[in-house]
CSV table of C-alpha atoms in Angstrom, one decimal:
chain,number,residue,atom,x,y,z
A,122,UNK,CA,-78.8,70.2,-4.9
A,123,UNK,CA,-80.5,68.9,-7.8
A,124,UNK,CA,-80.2,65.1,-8.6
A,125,UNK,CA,-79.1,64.5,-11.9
A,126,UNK,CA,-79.7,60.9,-11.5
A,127,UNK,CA,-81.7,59.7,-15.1
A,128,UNK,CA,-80.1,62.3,-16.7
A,129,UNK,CA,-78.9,61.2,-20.3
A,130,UNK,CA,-77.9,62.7,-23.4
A,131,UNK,CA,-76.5,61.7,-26.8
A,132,UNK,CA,-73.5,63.9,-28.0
A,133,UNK,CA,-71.8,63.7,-31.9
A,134,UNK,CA,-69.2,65.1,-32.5
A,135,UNK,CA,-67.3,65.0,-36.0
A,136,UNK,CA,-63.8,64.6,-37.3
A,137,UNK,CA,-61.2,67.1,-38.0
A,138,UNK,CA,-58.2,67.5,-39.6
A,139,UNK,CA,-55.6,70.6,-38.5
A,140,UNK,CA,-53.2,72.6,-40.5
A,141,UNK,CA,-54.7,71.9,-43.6
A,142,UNK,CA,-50.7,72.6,-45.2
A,143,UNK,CA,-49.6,76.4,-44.4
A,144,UNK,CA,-52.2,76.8,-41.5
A,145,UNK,CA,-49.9,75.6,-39.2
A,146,UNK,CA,-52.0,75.0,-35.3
A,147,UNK,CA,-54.1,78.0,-36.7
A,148,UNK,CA,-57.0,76.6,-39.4
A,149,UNK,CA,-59.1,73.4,-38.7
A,150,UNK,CA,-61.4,71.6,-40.7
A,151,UNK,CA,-64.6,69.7,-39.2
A,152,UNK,CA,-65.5,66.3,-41.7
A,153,UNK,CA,-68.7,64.3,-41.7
A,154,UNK,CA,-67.2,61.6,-39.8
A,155,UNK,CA,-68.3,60.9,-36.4
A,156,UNK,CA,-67.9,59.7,-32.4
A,157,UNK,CA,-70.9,58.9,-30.7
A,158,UNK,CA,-72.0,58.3,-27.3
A,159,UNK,CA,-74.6,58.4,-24.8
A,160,UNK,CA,-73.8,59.0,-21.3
A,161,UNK,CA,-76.3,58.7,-18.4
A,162,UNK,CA,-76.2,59.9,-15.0
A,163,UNK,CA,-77.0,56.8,-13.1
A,164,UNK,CA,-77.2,55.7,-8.5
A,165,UNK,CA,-73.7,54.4,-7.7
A,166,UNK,CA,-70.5,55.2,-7.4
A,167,UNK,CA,-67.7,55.3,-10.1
A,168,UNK,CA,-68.2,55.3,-13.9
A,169,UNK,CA,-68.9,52.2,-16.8
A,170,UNK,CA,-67.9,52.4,-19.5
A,171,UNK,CA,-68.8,50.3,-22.6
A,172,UNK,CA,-66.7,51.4,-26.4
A,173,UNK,CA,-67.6,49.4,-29.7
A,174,UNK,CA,-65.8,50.5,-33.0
A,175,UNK,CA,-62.3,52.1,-33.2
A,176,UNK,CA,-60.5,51.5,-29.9
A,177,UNK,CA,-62.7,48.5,-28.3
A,178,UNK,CA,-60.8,46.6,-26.4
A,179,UNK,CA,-58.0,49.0,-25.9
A,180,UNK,CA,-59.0,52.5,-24.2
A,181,UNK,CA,-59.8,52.7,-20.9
A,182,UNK,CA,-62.9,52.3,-19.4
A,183,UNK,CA,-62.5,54.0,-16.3
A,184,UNK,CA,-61.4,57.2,-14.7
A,185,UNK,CA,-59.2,57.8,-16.7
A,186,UNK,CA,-60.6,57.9,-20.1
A,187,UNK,CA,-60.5,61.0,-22.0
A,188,UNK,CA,-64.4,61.6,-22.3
A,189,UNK,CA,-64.6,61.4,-18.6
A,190,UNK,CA,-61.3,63.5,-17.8
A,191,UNK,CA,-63.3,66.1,-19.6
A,192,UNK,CA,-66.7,66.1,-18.3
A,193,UNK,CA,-65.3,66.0,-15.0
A,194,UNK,CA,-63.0,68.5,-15.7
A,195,UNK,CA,-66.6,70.7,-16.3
A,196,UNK,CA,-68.0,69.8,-13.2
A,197,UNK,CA,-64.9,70.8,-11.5
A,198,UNK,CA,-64.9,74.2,-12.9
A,199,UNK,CA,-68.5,74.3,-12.2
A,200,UNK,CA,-68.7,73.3,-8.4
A,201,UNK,CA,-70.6,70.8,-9.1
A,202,UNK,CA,-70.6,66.9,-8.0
A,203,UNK,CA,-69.8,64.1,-10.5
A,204,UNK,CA,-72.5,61.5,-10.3
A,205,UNK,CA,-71.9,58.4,-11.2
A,206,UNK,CA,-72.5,57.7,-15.1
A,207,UNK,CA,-72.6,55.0,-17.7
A,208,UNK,CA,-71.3,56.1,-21.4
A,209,UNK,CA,-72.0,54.1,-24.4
A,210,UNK,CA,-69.2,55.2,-27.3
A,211,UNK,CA,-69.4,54.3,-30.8
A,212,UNK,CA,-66.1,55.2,-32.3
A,213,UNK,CA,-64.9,55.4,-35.8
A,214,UNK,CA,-62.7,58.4,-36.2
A,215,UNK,CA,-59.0,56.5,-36.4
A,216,UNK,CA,-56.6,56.7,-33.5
A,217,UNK,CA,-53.3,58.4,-33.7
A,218,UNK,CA,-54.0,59.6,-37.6
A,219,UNK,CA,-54.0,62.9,-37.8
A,220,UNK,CA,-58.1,63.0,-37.6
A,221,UNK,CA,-58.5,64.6,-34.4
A,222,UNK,CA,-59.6,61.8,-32.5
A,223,UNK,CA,-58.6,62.9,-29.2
A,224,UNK,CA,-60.1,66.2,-29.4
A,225,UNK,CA,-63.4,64.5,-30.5
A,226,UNK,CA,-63.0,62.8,-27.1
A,227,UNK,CA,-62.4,66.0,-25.3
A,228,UNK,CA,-65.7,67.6,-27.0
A,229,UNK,CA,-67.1,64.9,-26.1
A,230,UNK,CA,-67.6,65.5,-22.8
A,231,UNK,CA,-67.5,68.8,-22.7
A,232,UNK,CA,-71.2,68.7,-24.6
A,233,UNK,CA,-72.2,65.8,-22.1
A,234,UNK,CA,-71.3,68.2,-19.2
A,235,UNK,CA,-73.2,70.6,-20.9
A,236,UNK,CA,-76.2,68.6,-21.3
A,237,UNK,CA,-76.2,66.8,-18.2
A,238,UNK,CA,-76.4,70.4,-16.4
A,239,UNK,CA,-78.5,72.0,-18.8
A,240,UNK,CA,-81.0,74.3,-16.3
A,241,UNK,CA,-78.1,74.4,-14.2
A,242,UNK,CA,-75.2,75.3,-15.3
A,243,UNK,CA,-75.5,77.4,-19.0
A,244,UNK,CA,-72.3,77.3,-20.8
A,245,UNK,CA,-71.6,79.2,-23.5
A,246,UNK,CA,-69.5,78.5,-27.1
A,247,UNK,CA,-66.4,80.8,-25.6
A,248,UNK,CA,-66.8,78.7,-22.6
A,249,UNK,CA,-66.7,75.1,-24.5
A,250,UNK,CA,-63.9,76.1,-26.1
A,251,UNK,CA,-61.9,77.3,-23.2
A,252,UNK,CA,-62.7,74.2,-21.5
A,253,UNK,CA,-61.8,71.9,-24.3
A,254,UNK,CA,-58.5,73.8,-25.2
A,255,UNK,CA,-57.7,73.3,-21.5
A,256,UNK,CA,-57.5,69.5,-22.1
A,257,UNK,CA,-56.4,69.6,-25.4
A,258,UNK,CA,-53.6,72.3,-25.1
A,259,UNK,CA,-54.3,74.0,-28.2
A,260,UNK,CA,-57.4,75.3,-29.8
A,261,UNK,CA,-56.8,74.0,-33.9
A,262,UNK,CA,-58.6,70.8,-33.9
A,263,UNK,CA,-61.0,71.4,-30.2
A,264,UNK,CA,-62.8,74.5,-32.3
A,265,UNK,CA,-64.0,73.2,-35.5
A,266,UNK,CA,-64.8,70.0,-33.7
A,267,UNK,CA,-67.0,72.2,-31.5
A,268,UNK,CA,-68.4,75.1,-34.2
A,269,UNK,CA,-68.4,72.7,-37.5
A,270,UNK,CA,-67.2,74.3,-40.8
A,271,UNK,CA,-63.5,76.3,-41.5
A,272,UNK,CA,-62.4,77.4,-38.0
A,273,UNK,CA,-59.5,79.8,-37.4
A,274,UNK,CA,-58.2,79.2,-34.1
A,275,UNK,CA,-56.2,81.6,-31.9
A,276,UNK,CA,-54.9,82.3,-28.3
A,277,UNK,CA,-55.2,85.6,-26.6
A,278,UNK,CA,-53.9,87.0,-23.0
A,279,UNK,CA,-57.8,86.0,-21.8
A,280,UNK,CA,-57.8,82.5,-23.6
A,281,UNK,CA,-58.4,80.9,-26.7
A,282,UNK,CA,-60.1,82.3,-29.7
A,283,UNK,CA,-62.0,81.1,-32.7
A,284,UNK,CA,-63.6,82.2,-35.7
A,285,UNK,CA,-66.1,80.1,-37.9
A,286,UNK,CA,-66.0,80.6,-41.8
A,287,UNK,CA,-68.5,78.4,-44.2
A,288,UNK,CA,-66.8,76.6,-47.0
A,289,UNK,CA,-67.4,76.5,-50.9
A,290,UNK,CA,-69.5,74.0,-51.8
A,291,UNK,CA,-67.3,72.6,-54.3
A,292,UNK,CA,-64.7,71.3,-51.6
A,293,UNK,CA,-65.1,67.7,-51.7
A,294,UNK,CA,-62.6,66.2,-48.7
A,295,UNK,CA,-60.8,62.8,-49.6
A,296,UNK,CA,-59.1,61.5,-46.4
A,297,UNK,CA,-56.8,58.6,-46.9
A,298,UNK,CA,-55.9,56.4,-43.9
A,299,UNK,CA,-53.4,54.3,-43.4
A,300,UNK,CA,-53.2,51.5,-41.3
A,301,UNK,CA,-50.0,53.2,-39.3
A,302,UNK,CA,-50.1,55.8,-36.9
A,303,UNK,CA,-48.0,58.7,-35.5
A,304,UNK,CA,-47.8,60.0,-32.3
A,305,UNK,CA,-48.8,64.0,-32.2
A,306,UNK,CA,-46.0,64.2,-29.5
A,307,UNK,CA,-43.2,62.7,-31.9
A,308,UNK,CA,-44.3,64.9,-34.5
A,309,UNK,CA,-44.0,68.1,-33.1
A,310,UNK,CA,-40.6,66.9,-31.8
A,311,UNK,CA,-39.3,67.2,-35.1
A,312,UNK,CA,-40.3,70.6,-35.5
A,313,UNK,CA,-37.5,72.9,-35.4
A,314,UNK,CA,-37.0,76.0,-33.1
A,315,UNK,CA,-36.7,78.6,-35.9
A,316,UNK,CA,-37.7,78.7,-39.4
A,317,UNK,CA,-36.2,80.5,-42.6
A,318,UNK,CA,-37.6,84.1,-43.3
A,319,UNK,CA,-38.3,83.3,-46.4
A,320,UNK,CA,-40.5,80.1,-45.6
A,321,UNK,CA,-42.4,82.5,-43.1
A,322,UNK,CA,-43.3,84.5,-45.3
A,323,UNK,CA,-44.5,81.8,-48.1
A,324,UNK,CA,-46.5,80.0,-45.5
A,325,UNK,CA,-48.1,83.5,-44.2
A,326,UNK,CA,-49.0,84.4,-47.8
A,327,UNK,CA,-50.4,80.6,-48.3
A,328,UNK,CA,-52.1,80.4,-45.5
A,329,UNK,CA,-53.9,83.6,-46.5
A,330,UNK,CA,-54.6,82.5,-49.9
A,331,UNK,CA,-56.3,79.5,-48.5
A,332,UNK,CA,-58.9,81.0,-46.7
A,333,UNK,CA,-60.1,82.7,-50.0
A,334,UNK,CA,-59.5,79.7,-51.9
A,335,UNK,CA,-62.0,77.4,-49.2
A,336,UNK,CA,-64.1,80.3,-49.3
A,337,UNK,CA,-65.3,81.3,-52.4
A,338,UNK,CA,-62.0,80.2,-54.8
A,339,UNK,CA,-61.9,76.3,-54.7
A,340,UNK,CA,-59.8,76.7,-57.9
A,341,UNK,CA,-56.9,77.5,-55.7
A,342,UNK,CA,-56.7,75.5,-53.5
A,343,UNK,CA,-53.2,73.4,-55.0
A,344,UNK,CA,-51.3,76.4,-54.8
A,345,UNK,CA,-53.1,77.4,-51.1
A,346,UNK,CA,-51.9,74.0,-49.8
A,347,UNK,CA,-48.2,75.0,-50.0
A,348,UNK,CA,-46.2,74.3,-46.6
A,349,UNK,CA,-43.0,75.1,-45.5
A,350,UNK,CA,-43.2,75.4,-41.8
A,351,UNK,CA,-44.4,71.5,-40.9
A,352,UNK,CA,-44.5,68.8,-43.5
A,353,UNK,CA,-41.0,68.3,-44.8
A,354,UNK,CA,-39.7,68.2,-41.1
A,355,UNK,CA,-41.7,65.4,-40.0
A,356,UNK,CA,-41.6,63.8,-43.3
A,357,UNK,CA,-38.9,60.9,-42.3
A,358,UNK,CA,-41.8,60.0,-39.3
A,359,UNK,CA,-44.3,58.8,-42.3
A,360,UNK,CA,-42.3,57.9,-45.4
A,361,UNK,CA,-45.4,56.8,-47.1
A,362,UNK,CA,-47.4,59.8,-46.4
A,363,UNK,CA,-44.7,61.8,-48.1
A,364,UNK,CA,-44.7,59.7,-50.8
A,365,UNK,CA,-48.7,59.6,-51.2
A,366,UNK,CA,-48.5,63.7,-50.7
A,367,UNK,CA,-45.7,64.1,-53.5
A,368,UNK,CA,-47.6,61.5,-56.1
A,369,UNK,CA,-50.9,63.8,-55.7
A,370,UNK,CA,-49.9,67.0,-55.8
A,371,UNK,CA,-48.2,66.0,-58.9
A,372,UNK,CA,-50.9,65.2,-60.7
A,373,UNK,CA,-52.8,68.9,-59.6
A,374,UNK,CA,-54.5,67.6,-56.6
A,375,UNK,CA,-54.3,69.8,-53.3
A,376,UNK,CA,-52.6,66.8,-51.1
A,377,UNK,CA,-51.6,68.0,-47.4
A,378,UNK,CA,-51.2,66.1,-43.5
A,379,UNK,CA,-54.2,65.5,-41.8
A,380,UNK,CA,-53.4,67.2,-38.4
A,381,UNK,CA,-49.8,65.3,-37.2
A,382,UNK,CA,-50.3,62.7,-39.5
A,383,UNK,CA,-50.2,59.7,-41.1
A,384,UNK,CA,-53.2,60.7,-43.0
A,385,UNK,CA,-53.6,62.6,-45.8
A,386,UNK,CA,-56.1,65.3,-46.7
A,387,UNK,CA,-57.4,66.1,-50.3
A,388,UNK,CA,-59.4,69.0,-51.3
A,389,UNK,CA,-60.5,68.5,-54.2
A,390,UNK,CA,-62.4,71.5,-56.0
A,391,UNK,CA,-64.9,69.7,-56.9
A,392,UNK,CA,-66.6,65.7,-56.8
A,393,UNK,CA,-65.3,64.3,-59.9
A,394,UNK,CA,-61.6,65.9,-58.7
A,395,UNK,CA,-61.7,63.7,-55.7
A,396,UNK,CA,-62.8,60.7,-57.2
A,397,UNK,CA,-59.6,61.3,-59.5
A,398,UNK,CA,-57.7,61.7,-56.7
A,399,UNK,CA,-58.7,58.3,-55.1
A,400,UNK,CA,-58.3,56.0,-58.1
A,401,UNK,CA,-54.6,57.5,-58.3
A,402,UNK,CA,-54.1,56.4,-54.7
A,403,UNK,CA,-55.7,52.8,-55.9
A,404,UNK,CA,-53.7,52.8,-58.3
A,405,UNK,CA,-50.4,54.6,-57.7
A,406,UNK,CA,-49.9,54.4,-53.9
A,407,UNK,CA,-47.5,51.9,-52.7
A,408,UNK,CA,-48.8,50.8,-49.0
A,409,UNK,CA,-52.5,49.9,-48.9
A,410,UNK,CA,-55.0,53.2,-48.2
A,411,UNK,CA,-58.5,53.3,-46.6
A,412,UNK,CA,-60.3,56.3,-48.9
A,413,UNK,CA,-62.9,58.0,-46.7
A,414,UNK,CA,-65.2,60.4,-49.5
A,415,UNK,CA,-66.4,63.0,-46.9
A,416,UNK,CA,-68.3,66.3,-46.6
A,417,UNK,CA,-67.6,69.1,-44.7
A,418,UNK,CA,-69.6,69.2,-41.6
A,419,UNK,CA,-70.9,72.7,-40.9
A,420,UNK,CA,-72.9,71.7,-37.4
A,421,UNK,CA,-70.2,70.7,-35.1
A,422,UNK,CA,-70.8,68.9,-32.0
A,423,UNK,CA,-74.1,68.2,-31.1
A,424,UNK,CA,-75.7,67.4,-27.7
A,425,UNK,CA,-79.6,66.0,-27.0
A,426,UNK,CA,-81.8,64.5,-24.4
A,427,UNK,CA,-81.6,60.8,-24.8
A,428,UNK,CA,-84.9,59.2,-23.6
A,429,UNK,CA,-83.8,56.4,-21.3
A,430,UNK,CA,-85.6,53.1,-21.7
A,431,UNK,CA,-87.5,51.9,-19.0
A,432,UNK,CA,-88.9,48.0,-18.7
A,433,UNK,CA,-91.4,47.4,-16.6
């Protein structure tokens, strides 16, 4: 058995926000904000774990982190042996806001499994994203965090599905964070069971019209961000969120939920559209908002050899 002791690699892997209004656990979107960490394969037993940024001081920093849950999860599927390992994280995509942050942390270590057994054990993109949607439970936020750009996300009989589109590039993402969050669980809670006909069929139509309007029609994107299905059901979860959504959509700007919320998602058509958007929040919003300007990412999750420093 080969010793994958010395082993390291670097994975990034960006941010991503779900739904994006009518595209209810179907369309993701993969931002230019980014987890980092290095994980190396080290003698021993056990894991160490050492997280600086978002989440330092709070997350655990053993077995039962989320990184490591997933890249044992691939050497389980695998056959193959755990070795002990030391990760280095660098967070800054928010927890419990809508951002994706714990399918970042799935990804994660999904790509250090992948490059820890590079020459091993080859695994493919279908095979990432089944193993990452495993954890996760759904594929919305696991596939553009993996493939980068516009993802369409989908679940078949064999397992999940996704499709990667590129995006205009007049879409200028605004995130606004506050400093609240929501739990995905209670969220979806407020969902209900069935839906009006009538708001299936607007949210089918929007959501079909959004595609073109990310695409190659950024001028559409206020009326492509119409929702029905999601929003106005979780809406007495995050008051201001509403509030913030309602303001900016007012004034033309194409103001959805980040994933389960509490953030919100702009897409503006174009640079000087965003930066309209964000002196309304400054201006206009009623709780205080952390504006993220952000691009699209279009790589998606990234894995390298790290070279290991060694002191004589």
């Amino acid at each position: 058995m080969t010793s994958l002791v010395g082993r390291s690699v670097v994975v990034r892997v960006p941010a991503t926000s779900a739904n994006l209004g009518p595209g209810f656990d179907t369309l993701g979107l993969a931002l230019s904000h980014y987890d980092e960490l290095i994980v190396t394969a080290v003698e021993g037993t056990g894991v160490t774990i050492v997280v600086t940024g978002v989440g330092a001081g709070i997350v655990a920093t053993d077995e039962s982190n989320l990184v490591i849950q997933a890249i044992q999860h691939c050497f389980t599927h695998f056959a193959q042996h755990l070795p002990a390992l030391h990760v280095q994280a660098n967070n800054i995509i928010p927890h419990g806001g809508g951002l994706g942050s714990s399918a970042a942390a799935i990804v994660s270590g999904v790509m250090a499994a992948k490059g820890l057994l590079a020459g091993i054990v080859e695994m493919d993109a279908a095979t990432l994203l089944i193993l990452a949607t495993e954890l996760e439970g759904h594929p919305d936020n696991v596939a553009p965090a993996l493939l980068g750009g516009l993802t369409i996300a989908w679940s078949t009989e064999t397992g999940p599905q996704a499709k990667k589109l590129i995006v205009h590039r007049g879409v200028s993402p605004l995130v606004c964070v506050p400093d609240s969050q929501v739990s995905t669980a209670h969220a979806r809670s407020l969902q209900p069971e069935t839906v009006p006909y009538a708001d299936a069929v607007y949210n089918i139509s929007r959501a079909a019209l959004l595609i073109a309007a990310l695409a190659q029609s950024p001028e559409l994107l206020l009326e492509a961000t119409g929702d029905r299905l999601h929003q106005d059901y979780r809406a007495a979860a995050m008051p201001q969120t509403t509030e913030l959504i309602r303001m900016l959509r007012s004034h033309g700007h194409a103001a959805v939920v980040s994933g389960a919320g509490p953030s919100v998602l702009v897409l503006a058509d174009d640079p000087a559209r965003r930066l309209e958007a964000m002196a309304l929040v400054k201006e206009h919003a009623a709780a205080s908002w952390e504006c993220l300007l952000l691009a699209v990412d279009f790589k998606g999750a990234t894995v390298n050899e790290h070279q290991v420093e060694v002191t004589a």
